[in-house]
mmCIF file of C-alpha atoms in Angstrom:
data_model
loop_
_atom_site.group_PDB
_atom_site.id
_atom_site.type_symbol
_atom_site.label_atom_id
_atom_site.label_comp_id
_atom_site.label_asym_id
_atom_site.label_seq_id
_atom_site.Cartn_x
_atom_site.Cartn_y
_atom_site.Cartn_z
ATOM 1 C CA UNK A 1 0.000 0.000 0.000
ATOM 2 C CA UNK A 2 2.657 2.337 0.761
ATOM 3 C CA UNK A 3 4.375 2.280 -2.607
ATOM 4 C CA UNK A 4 1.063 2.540 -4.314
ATOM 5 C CA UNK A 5 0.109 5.611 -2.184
ATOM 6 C CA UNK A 6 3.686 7.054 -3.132
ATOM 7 C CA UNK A 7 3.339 6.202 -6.948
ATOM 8 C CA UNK A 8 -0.042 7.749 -6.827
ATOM 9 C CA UNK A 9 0.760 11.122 -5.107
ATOM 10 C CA UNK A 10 4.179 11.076 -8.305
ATOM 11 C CA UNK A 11 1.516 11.185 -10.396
ATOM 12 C CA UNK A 12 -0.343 12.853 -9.242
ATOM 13 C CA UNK A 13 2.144 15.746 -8.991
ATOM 14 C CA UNK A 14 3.439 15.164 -12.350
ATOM 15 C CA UNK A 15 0.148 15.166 -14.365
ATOM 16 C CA UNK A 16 -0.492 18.636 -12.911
ATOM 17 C CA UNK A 17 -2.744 17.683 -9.683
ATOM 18 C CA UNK A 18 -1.074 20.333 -7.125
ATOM 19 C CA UNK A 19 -0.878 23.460 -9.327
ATOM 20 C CA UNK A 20 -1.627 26.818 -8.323
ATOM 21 C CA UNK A 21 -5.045 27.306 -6.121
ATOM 22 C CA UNK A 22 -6.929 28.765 -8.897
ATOM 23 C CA UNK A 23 -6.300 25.924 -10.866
ATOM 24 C CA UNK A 24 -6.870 23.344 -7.945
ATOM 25 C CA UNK A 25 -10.528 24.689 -7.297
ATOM 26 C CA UNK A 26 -12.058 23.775 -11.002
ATOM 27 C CA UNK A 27 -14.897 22.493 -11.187
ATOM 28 C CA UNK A 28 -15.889 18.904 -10.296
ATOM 29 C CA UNK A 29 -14.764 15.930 -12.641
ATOM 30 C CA UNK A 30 -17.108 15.536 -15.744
ATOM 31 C CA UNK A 31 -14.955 12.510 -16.748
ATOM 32 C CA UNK A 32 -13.776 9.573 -15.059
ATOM 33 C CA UNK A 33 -10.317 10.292 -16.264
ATOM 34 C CA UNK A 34 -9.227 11.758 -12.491
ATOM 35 C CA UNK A 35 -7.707 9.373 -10.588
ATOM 36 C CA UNK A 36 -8.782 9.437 -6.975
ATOM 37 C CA UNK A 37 -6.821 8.100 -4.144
ATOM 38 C CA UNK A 38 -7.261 4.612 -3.402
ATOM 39 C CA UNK A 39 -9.233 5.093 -0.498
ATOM 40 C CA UNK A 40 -11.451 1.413 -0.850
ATOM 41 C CA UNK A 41 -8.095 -0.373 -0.911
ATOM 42 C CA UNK A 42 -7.592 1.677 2.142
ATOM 43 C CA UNK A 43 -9.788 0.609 4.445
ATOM 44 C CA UNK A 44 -9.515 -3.296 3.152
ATOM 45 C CA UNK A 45 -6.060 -2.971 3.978
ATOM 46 C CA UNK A 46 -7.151 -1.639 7.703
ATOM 47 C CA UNK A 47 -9.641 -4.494 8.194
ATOM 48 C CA UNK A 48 -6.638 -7.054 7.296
ATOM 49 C CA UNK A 49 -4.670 -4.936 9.353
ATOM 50 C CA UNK A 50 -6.948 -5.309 12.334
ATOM 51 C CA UNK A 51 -7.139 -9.044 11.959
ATOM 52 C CA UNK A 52 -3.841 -9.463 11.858
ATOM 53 C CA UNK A 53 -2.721 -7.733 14.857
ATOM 54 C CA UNK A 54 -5.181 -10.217 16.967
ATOM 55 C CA UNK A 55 -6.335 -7.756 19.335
ATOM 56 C CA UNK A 56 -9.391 -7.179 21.129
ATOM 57 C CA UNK A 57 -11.966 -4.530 19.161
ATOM 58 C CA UNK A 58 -13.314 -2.181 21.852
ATOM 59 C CA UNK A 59 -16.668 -0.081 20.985
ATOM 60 C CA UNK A 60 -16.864 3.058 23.117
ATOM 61 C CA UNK A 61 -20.395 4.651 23.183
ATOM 62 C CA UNK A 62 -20.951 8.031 24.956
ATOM 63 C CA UNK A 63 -24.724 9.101 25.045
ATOM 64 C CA UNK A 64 -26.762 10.896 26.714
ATOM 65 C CA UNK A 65 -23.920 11.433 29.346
ATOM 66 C CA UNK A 66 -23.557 8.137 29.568
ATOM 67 C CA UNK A 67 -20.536 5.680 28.498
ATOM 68 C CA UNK A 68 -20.275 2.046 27.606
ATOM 69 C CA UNK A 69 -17.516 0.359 26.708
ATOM 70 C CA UNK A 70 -18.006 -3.390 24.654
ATOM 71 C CA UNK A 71 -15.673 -6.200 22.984
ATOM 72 C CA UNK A 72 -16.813 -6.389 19.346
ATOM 73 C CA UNK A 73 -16.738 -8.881 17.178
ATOM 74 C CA UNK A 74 -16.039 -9.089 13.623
ATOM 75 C CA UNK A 75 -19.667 -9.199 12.041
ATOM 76 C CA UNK A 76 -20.322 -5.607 14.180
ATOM 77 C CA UNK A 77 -16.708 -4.359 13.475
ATOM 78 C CA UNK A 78 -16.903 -4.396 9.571
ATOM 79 C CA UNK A 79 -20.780 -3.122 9.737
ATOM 80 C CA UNK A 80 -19.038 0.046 11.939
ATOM 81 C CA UNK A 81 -16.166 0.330 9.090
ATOM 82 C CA UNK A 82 -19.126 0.517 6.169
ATOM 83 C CA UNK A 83 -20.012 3.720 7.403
ATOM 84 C CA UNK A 84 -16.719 5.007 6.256
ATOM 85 C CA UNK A 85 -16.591 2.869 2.667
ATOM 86 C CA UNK A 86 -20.184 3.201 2.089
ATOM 87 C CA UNK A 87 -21.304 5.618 -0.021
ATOM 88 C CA UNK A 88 -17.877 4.845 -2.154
ATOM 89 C CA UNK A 89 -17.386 8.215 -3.859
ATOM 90 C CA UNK A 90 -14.806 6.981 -5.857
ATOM 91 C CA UNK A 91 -17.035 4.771 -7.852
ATOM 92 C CA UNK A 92 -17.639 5.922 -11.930
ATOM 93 C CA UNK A 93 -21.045 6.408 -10.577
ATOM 94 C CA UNK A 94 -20.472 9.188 -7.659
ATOM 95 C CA UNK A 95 -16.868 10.496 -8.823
ATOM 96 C CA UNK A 96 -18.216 13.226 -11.034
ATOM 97 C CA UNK A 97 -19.984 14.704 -7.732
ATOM 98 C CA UNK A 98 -16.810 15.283 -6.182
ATOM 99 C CA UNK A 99 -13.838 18.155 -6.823
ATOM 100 C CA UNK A 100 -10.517 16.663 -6.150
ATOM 101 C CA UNK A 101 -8.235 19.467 -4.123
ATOM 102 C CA UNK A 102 -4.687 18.165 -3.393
ATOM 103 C CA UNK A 103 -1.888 20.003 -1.297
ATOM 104 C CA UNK A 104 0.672 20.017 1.392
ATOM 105 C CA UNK A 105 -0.365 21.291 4.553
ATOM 106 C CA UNK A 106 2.322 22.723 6.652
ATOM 107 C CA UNK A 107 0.635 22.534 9.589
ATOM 108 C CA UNK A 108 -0.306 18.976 9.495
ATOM 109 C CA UNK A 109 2.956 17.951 7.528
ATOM 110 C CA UNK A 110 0.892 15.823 5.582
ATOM 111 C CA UNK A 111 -0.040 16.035 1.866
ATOM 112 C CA UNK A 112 -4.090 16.438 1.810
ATOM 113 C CA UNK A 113 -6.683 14.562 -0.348
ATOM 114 C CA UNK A 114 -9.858 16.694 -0.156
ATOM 115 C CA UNK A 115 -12.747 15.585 -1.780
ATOM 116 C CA UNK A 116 -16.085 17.732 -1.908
ATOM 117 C CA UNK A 117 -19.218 17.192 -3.027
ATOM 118 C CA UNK A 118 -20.982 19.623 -5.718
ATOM 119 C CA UNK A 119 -24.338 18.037 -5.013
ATOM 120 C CA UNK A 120 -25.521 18.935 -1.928
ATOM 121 C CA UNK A 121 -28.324 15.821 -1.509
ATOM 122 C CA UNK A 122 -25.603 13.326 -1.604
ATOM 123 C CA UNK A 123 -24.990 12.171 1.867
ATOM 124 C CA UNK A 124 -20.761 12.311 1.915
ATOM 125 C CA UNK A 125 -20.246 16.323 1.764
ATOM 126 C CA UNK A 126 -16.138 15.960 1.926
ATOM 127 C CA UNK A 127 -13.481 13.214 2.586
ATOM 128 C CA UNK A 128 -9.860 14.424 3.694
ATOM 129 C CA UNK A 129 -7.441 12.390 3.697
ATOM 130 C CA UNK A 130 -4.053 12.664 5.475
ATOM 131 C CA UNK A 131 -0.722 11.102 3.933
ATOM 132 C CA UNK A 132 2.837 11.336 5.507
ATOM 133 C CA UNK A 133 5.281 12.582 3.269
ATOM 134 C CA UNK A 134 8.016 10.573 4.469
ATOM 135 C CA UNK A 135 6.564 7.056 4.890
ATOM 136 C CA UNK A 136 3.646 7.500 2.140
ATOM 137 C CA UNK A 137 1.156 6.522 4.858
ATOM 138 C CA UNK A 138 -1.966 7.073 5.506
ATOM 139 C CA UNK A 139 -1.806 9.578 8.490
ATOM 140 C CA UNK A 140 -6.096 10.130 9.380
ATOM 141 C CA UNK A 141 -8.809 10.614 7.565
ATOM 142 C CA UNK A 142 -11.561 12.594 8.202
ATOM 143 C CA UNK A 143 -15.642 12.266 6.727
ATOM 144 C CA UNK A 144 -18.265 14.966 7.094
ATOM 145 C CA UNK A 145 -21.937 13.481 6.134
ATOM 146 C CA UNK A 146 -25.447 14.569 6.120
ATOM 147 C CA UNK A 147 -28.278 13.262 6.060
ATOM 148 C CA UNK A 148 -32.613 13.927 5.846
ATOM 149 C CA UNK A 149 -35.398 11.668 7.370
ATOM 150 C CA UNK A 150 -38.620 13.317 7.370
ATOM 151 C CA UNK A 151 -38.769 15.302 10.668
ATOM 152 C CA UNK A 152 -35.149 14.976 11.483
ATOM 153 C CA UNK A 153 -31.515 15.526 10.309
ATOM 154 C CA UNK A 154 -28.151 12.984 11.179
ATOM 155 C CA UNK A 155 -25.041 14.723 10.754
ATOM 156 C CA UNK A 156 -22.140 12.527 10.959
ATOM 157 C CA UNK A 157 -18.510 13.666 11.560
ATOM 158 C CA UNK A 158 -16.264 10.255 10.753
ATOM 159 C CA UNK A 159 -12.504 9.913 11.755
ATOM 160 C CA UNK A 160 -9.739 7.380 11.072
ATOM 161 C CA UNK A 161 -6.759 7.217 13.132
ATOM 162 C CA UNK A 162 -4.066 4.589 10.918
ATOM 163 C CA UNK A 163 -3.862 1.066 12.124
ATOM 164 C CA UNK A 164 -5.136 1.673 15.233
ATOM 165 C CA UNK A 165 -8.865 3.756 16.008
ATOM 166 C CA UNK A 166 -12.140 5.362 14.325
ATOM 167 C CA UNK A 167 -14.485 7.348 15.727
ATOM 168 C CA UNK A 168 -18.305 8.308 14.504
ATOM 169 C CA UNK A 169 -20.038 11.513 16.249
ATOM 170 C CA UNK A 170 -23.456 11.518 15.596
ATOM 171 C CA UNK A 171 -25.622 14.381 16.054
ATOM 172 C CA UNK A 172 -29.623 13.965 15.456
ATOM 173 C CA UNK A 173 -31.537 16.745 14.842
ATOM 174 C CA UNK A 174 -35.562 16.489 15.608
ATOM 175 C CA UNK A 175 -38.168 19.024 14.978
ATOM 176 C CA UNK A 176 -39.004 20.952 18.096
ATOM 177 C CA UNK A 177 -36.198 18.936 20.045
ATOM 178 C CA UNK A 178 -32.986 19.146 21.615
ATOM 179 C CA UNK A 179 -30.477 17.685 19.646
ATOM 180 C CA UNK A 180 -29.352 14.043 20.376
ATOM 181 C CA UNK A 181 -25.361 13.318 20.516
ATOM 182 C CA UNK A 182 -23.887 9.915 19.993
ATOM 183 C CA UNK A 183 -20.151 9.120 19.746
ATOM 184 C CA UNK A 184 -18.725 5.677 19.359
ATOM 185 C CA UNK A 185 -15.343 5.374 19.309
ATOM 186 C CA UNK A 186 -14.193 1.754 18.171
ATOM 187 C CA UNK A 187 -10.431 0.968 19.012
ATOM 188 C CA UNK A 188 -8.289 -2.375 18.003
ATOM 189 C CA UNK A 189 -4.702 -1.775 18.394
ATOM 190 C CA UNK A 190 -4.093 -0.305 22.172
ATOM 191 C CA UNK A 191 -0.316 -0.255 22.575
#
């Protein structure tokens, strides 16, 4: 994985995909000629990852002031890891939905994959994605979705720590209602 992400940030570079900001803000992809970062192979990389390392997958809930803390299996582990692959904006389908923004960001010494949507009804907004510059890794990434049900609104705020965490904060929005807040933190590699 880490010489594909390398290869694919050299060409990235090379076929013009961090020019100047103007030019990094065009408009969103009307052909499926852009190449997106690999972000599917990603996360099946994680899940072998997490298998692998033979640890214990702890679910942390916090709502409604109160925590809970749970072993997870695998069944409830990869349904918690679809909310991250699922909707796949990198499929032919969704792709041309999405402006691809790519730089280095000083602060986070990481080169940024930022992916925003154009169409506001589709329920993944942006995708950032974090990559080391010196070990081609991926660093965090970071999911902002949003989503309508009738009377009430979800919006979701998804984060991936590498090879070791995730979290999902949830906050529900009802008609006439004080907002509900759930965050589940799911951790697999405690060191």
């Amino acid at each position: 994985m880490k010489k594909c992400i390398l290869l694919y940030i050299i060409a990235i570079i090379f076929s013009g995909g961090c020019k100047s900001k103007q030019n990094k803000l065009k408009s969103a992809n009307t052909k499926d000629t852009v190449k997106f970062f690999p972000i599917q192979e990603y996360y099946l990389q994680q899940l072998k990852y997490a298998d692998s390392v033979g640890s214990r997958k702890y679910k942390i809930t916090v709502e409604d002031g109160k925590t809970d803390s749970v072993i997870i299996d695998e069944k409830e582990f990869n349904q918690l890891v679809k909310q991250f692959s699922e909707p796949d904006i990198t499929a032919s389908a969704n792709k041309k939905f999405y402006k691809q923004n790519i730089f280095f960001d000083e602060s986070t010494h990481s080169y940024t994959f930022n992916y925003t949507s154009i169409n506001k009804s589709l329920p993944v907004e942006s995708t950032d994605i974090l990559v080391d510059p010196e070990t081609n890794q991926v660093k965090r990434i970071f999911i902002n979705k949003a989503y309508t049900f009738g009377d009430s609104s979800i919006i979701e705020k998804l984060s991936w720590k590498n090879d070791s965490s995730f979290s999902i904060n949830k906050i529900i929005q009802y008609n006439n209602q004080p907002d509900r807040i759930q965050q589940i933190k799911v951790v697999w590699n405690k060191n």
